[in-house]
XYZ file of C-alpha atoms in Angstrom:
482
model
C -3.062 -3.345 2.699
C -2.972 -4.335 -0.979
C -1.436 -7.676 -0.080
C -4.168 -8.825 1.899
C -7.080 -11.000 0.689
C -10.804 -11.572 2.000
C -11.423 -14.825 3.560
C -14.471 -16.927 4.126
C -14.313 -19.143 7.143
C -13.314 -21.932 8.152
C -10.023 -21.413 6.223
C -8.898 -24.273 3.867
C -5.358 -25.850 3.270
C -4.149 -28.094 0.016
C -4.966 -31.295 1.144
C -1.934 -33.621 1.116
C -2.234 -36.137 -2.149
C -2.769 -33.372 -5.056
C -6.624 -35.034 -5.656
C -8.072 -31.449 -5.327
C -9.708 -31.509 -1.981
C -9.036 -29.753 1.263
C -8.080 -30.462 4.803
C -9.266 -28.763 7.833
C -7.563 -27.868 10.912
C -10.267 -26.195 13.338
C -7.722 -25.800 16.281
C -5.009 -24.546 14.530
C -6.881 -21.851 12.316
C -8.846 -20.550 15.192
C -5.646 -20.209 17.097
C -4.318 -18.278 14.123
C -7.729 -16.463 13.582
C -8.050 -15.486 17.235
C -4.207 -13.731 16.779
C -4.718 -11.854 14.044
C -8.156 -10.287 15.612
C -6.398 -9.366 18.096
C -3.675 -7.825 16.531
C -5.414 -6.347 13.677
C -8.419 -5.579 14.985
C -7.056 -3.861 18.180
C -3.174 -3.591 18.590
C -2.153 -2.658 15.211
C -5.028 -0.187 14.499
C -4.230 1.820 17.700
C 0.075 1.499 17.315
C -0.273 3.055 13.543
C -3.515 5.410 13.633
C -1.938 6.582 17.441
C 1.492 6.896 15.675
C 0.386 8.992 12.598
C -2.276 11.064 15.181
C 1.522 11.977 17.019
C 3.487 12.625 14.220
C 0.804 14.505 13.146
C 1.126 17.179 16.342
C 5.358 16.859 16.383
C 5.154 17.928 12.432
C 2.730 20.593 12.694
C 0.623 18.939 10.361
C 3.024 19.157 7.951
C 1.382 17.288 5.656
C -1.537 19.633 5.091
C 1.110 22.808 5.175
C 2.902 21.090 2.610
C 0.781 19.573 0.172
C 0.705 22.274 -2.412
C 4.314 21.416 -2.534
C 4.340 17.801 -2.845
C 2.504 18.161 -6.041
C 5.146 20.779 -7.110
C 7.852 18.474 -6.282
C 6.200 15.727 -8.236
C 5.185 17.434 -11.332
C 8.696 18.731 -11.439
C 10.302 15.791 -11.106
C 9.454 13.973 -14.272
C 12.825 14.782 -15.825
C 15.082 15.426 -13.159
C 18.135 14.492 -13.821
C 18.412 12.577 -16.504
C 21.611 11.584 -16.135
C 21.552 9.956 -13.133
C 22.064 6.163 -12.218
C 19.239 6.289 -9.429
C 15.431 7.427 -10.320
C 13.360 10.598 -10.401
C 11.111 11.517 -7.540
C 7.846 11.059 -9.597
C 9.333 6.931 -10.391
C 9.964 6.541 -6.900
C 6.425 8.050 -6.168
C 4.749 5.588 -8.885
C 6.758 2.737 -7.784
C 5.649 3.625 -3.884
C 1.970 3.637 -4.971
C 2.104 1.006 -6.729
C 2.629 -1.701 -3.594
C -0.073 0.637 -1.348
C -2.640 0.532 -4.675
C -3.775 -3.618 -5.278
C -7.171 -5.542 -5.413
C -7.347 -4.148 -1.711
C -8.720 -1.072 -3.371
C -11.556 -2.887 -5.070
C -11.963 -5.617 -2.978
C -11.155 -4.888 0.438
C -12.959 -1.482 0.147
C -16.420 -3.278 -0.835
C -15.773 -5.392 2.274
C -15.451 -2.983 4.858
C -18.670 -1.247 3.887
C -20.836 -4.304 3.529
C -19.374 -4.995 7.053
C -19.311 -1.329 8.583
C -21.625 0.413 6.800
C -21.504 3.345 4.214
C -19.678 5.892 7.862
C -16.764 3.153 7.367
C -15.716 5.429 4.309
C -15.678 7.948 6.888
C -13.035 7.040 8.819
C -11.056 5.727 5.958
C -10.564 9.422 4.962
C -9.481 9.867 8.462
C -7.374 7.072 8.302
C -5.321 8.334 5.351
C -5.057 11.942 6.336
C -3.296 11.062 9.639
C -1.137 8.762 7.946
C 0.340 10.736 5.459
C 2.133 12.140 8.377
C 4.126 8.957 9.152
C 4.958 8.372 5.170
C 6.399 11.942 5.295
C 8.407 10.373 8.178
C 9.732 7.244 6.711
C 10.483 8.519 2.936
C 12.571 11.327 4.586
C 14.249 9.307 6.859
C 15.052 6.963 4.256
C 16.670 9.390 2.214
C 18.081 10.780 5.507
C 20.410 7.177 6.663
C 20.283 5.959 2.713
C 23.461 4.251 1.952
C 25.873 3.587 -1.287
C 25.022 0.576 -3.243
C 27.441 -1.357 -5.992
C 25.210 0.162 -8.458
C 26.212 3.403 -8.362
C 22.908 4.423 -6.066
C 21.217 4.200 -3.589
C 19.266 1.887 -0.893
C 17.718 2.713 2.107
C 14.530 2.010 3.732
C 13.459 1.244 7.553
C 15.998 -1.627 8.258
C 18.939 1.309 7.068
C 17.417 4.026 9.274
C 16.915 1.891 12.369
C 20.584 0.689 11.657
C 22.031 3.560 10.905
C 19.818 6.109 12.842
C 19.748 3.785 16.262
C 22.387 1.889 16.204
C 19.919 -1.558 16.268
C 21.070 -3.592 13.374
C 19.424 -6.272 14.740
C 16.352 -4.735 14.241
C 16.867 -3.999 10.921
C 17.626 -7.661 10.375
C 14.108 -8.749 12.027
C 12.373 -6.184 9.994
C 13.698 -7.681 6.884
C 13.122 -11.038 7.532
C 9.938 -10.290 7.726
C 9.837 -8.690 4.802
C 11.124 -11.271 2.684
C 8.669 -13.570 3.983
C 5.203 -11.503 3.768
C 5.931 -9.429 1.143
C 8.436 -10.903 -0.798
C 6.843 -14.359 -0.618
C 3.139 -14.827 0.850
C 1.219 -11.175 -0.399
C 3.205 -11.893 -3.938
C 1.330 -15.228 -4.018
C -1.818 -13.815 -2.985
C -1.614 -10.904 -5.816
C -1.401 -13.398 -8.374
C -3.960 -15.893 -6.715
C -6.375 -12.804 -7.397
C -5.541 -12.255 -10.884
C -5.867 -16.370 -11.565
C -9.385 -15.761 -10.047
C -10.424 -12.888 -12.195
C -8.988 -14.387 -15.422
C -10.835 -17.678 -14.694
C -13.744 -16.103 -13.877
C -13.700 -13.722 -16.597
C -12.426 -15.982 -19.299
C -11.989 -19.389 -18.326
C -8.758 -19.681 -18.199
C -6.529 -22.173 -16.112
C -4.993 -20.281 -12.576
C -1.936 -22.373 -13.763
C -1.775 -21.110 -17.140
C -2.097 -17.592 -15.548
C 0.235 -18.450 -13.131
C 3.145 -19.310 -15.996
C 1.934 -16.065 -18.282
C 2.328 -14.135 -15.307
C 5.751 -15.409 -14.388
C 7.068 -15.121 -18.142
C 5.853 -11.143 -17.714
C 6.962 -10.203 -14.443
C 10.595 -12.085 -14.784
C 12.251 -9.537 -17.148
C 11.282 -6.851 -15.053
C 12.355 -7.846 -11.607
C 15.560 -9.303 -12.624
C 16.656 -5.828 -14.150
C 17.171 -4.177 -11.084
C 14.794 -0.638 -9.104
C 15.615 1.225 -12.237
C 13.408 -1.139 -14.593
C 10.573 -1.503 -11.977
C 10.814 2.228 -11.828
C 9.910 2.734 -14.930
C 7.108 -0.002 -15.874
C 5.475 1.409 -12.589
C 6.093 4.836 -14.061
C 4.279 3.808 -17.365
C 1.393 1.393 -15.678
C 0.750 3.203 -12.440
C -0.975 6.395 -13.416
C -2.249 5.209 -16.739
C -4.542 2.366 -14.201
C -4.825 4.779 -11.694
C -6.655 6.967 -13.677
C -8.590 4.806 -16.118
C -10.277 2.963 -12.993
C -10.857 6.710 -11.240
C -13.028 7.886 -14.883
C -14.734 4.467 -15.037
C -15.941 4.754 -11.131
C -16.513 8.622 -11.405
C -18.717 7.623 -14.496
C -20.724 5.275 -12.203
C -21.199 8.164 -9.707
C -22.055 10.225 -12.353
C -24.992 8.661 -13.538
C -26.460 9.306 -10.111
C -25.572 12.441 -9.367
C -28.854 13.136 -8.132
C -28.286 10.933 -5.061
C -24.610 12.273 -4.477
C -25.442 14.809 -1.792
C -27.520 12.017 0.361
C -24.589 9.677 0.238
C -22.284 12.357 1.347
C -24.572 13.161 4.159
C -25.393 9.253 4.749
C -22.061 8.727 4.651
C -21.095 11.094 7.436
C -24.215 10.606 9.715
C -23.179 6.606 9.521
C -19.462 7.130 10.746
C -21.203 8.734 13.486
C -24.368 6.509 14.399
C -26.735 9.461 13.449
C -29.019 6.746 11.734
C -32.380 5.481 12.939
C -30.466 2.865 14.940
C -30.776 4.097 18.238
C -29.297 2.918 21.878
C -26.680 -0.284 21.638
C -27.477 -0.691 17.947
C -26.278 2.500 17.244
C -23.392 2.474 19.216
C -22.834 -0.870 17.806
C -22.497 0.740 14.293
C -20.194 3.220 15.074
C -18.222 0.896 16.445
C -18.222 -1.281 12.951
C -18.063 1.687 10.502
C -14.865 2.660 12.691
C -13.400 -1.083 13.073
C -13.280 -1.713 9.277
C -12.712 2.034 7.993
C -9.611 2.205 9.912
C -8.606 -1.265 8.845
C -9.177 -0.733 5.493
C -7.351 2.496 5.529
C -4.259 1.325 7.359
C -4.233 -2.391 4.756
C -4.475 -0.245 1.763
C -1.964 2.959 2.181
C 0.319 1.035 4.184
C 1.468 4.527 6.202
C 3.473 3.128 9.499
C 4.316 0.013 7.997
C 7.510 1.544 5.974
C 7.938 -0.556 3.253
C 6.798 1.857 0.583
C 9.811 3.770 1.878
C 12.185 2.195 0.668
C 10.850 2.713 -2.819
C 12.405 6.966 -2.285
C 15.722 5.700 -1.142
C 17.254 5.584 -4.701
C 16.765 9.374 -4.971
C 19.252 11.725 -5.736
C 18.347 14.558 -3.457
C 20.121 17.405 -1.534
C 17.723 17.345 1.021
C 15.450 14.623 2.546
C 12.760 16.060 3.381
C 11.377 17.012 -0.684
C 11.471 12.986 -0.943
C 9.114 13.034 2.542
C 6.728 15.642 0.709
C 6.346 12.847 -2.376
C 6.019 10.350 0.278
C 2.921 11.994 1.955
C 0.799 12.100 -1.610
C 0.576 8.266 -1.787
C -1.538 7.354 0.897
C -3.771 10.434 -0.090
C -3.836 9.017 -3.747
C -4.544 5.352 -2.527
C -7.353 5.672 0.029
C -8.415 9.246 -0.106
C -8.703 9.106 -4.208
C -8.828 5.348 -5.022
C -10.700 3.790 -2.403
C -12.982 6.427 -2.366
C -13.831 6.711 -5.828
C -14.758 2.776 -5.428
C -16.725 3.475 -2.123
C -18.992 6.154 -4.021
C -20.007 3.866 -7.159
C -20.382 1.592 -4.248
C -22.978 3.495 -1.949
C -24.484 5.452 -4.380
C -25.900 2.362 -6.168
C -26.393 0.629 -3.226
C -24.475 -2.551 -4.368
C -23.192 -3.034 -0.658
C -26.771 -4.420 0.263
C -27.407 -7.437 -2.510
C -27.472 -10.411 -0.387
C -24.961 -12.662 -1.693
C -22.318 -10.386 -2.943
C -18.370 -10.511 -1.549
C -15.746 -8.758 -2.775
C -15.463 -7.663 -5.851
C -18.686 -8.858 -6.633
C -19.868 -6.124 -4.814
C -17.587 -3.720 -6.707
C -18.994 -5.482 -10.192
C -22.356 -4.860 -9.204
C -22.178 -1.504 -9.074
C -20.300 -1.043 -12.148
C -22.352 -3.097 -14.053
C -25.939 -0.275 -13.252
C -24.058 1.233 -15.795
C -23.292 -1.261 -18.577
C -22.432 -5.260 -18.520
C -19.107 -5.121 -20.129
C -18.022 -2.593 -17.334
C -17.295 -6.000 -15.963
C -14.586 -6.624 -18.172
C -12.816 -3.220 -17.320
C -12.980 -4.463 -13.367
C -10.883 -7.824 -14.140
C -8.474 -5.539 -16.319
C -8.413 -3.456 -13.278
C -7.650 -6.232 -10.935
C -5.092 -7.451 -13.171
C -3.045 -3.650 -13.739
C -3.689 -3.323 -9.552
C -2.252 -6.743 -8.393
C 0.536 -6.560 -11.210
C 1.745 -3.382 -10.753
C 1.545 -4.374 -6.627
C 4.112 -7.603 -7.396
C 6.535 -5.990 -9.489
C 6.819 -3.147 -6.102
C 7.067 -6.652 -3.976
C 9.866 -7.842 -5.611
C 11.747 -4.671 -4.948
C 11.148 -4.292 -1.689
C 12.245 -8.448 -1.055
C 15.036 -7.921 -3.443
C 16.383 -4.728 -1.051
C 15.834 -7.094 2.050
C 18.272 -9.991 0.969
C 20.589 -7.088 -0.231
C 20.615 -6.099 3.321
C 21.197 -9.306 5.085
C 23.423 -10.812 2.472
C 25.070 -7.805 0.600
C 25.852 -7.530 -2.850
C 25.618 -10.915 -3.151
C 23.933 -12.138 -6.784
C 23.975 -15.764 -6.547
C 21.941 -14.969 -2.713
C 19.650 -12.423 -4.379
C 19.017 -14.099 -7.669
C 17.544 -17.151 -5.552
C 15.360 -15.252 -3.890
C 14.152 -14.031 -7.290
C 13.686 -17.346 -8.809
C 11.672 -18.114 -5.020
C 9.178 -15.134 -5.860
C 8.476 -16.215 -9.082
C 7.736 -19.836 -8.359
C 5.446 -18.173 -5.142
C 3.941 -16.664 -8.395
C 2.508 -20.023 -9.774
C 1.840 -21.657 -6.502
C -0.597 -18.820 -5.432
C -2.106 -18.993 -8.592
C -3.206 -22.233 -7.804
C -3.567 -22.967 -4.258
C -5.697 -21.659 -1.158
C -3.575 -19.805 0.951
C -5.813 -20.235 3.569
C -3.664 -20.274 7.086
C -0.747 -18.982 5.342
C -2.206 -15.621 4.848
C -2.926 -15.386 8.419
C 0.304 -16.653 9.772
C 1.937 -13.584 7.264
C -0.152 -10.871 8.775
C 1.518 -12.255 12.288
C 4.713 -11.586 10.428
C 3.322 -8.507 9.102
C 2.818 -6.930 12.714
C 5.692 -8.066 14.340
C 7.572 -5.628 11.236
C 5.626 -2.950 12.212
C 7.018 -2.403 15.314
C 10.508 -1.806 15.043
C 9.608 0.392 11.875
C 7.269 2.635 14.350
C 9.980 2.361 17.249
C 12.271 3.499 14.543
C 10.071 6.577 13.613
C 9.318 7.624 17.041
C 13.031 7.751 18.147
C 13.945 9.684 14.686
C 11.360 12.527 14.581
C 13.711 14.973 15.728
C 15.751 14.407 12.346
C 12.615 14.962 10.715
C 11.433 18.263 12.640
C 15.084 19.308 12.075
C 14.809 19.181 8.102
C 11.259 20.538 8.723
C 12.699 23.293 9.810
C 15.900 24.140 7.693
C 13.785 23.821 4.478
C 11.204 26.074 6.078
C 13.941 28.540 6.953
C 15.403 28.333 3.845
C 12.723 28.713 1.860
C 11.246 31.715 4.010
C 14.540 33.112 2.966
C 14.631 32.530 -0.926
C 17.654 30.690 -0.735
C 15.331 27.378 -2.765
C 12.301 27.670 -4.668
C 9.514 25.865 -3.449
C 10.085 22.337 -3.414
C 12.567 21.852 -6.426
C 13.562 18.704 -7.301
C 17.002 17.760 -5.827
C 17.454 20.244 -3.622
């Protein structure tokens, strides 16, 4: 996932005192460490890959039958209904993408192959092609339980279908807690601790400085409501998207000749086909699966329902065209994005420079091509973890809407919270923090999948009037709105 950020251990905390040290906590941050392991190096990998495998056989596979037709409903949407007080389908989509699509992409991507191997791209492509299946799911049931708002629109999201669709608003309420407090709070600190890092590194400039700058830019936006983050994300989203994917295809280019080995090192890794034999090879499958899958499910975000709630605002006749946007963005995040990364990766075998983390390992590789490509990667980092925060604030913003109402005073607090999280993660080590939000992180996962696995038969049912429908010329294929 976008939000999350690559640690060194032992973790550090702000020392108490403001005189620049740190304090260390062994017991506690094992504790902590020894959790999340567990839970996201086991539990949560098998609930969401297990969840999108299902959904996967209950649809069909309708997200391979219907991909031509996402794209159809996506390019068509651009001007749909002008009009309208909520947004366009293609917004939504660019808003969507732009929480899945953050420094996770350049970052987290270089980690997991350093770690797993080049076969851990492998099963990151695997990763993302099961769960497009389960963002199908939760963008059309969001649009399926979406309720009125006193804007004229829309809202919906997992804590509105679980409400609405179950009957559990209690549920809802624990899922957007949760929310608020990883997404809305922690992951929007830890966006803009990575651009502070890149800008200092880059430029020498102060993380509080940054921290301010970026406050001052991301305050007009977030205070003027989903159809102003719509749009900036409709603006920054594919213009980043696709001046990172020509800078990395560039890299790849210039070694084209080695392009068919990686593709076949690549697959013979995932599967343990190298010269490792015996435990070490089974050893290496075991990594290049561990840390594709994770860095498929942290980056596209599929089963986690958040993105979701992005479609709600939608003006559409039936639910399931919003599903078929829904189902692009993991492709375009890990199956387009992260792999475009991976390849300049491999192919200039940047993953195996001792001393390399991160997006140092991502810099390396661009930089076989030219030095400055340096300076493209921070401006990369920067559009990526923007783009993510703006989404964030949305998404927290739509949480205190739903435990509080339409209440301003309630939701303009939170507002002024997210931006001060702004400056403080510009500055500080999140250290524990971080870990104690992916707990939080988990524990919203499940009533979101509980959610989807008691509402697939809404789905299957809209499946299967649009099929109908369409088999019978009463819609063209995938219009917008209908």
């Amino acid at each position: 996932m976008p939000g999350r950020s690559i640690r060194a251990a032992p973790v550090k905390v702000p020392a108490v005192g403001g005189r620049g040290g740190v304090v260390q906590y062994p017991v506690m941050n094992a504790t902590i460490d020894a959790g999340n392991n567990l839970l996201w190096g086991w539990l949560l990998i098998y609930l969401l890959i297990g969840a999108g495998l299902y959904f996967t056989v209950r649809t069909g596979a309708a997200q391979f039958r219907y991909f031509g037709q996402a794209w159809r409903t996506i390019l068509g949407s651009r001007d749909n209904q002008p009009g309208q007080r909520g947004i366009t389908s293609f917004q939504a989509f660019a808003t969507g993408l732009a929480s899945r699509v953050g420094t996770g992409n350049i970052a987290g991507v270089a980690i997991a192959i350093s770690l797993g191997g080049p076969g851990a791209v492998f099963w990151m492509w695997v990763t993302a092609l099961v769960g497009m299946s389960s963002a199908l799911i939760e963008a059309t049931l969001a649009q399926a339980f979406k309720v009125r708002d006193g804007e004229r629109g829309f809202r919906g999201g997992p804590a509105y279908y679980i409400r609405q669709g179950l009957g559990q608003g209690w549920m809802g309420q624990l899922f957007a807690v949760f929310l608020i407090l990883a997404f809305g709070l922690v992951f929007n600190a830890v966006q803009s601790n990575s651009i502070a890092a890149s800008m200092q590194q880059a430029f020498g400039l102060s993380p509080a400085a940054v921290g301010v700058a970026l406050v001052l830019l991301t305050a007009p936006i977030i205070f003027g409501g989903i159809r102003r983050v719509a749009r900036v994300a409709e603006l920054v989203v594919p213009f980043m998207a696709l001046a990172y994917l020509l800078v990395a295809l560039y890299v790849v280019f210039t070694h084209l000749g080695q392009v068919p080995d990686m593709l076949l090192g690549i697959v013979r890794s995932a599967f343990g086909l190298e010269s490792a034999v015996g435990g070490a090879a089974g050893f290496a499958v075991q990594q290049a699966l561990m840390m594709g899958v994770k860095r498929g499910l942290f980056s596209n975000e599929a089963g986690i329902g958040t993105a979701s709630i992005a479609h709600s605002p939608v003006k559409t006749q039936r639910p399931v065209t919003e599903g078929f946007v829904g189902l692009l963005e993991p492709f375009i995040d890990t199956v387009v994005i992260c792999t475009m990364t991976a390849l300049a990766i491999v192919v200039t075998g940047s993953y195996t420079v001792s001393g390399l983390d991160g997006v140092g390992i991502t810099d390396t590789a661009f930089r076989t091509v030219a030095p400055w490509f340096s300076w493209l990667l921070t401006l990369a980092v920067l559009m990526f973890a923007y783009s993510t925060m703006i989404s964030y604030a949305y998404y927290g913003t739509r949480a205190v809407r739903y435990l509080f109402g339409p209440n301003e005073l309630v939701t303009n607090v939170f507002k002024g919270v997210f931006l001060l999280f702004i400056v403080i993660g510009a500055s500080m080590d999140l250290g524990a923090v971080i870990d104690f939000s992916d707990a939080m992180l988990f524990t919203m996962s499940i009533p979101n999948i509980i959610g989807l696995y008691l509402l697939i038969p809404v789905v299957k049912r809209e499946l299967a009037n649009y099929r109908a429908d369409l088999q019978a010329g009463r819609v063209r294929p995938a219009t917008p709105g209908q």
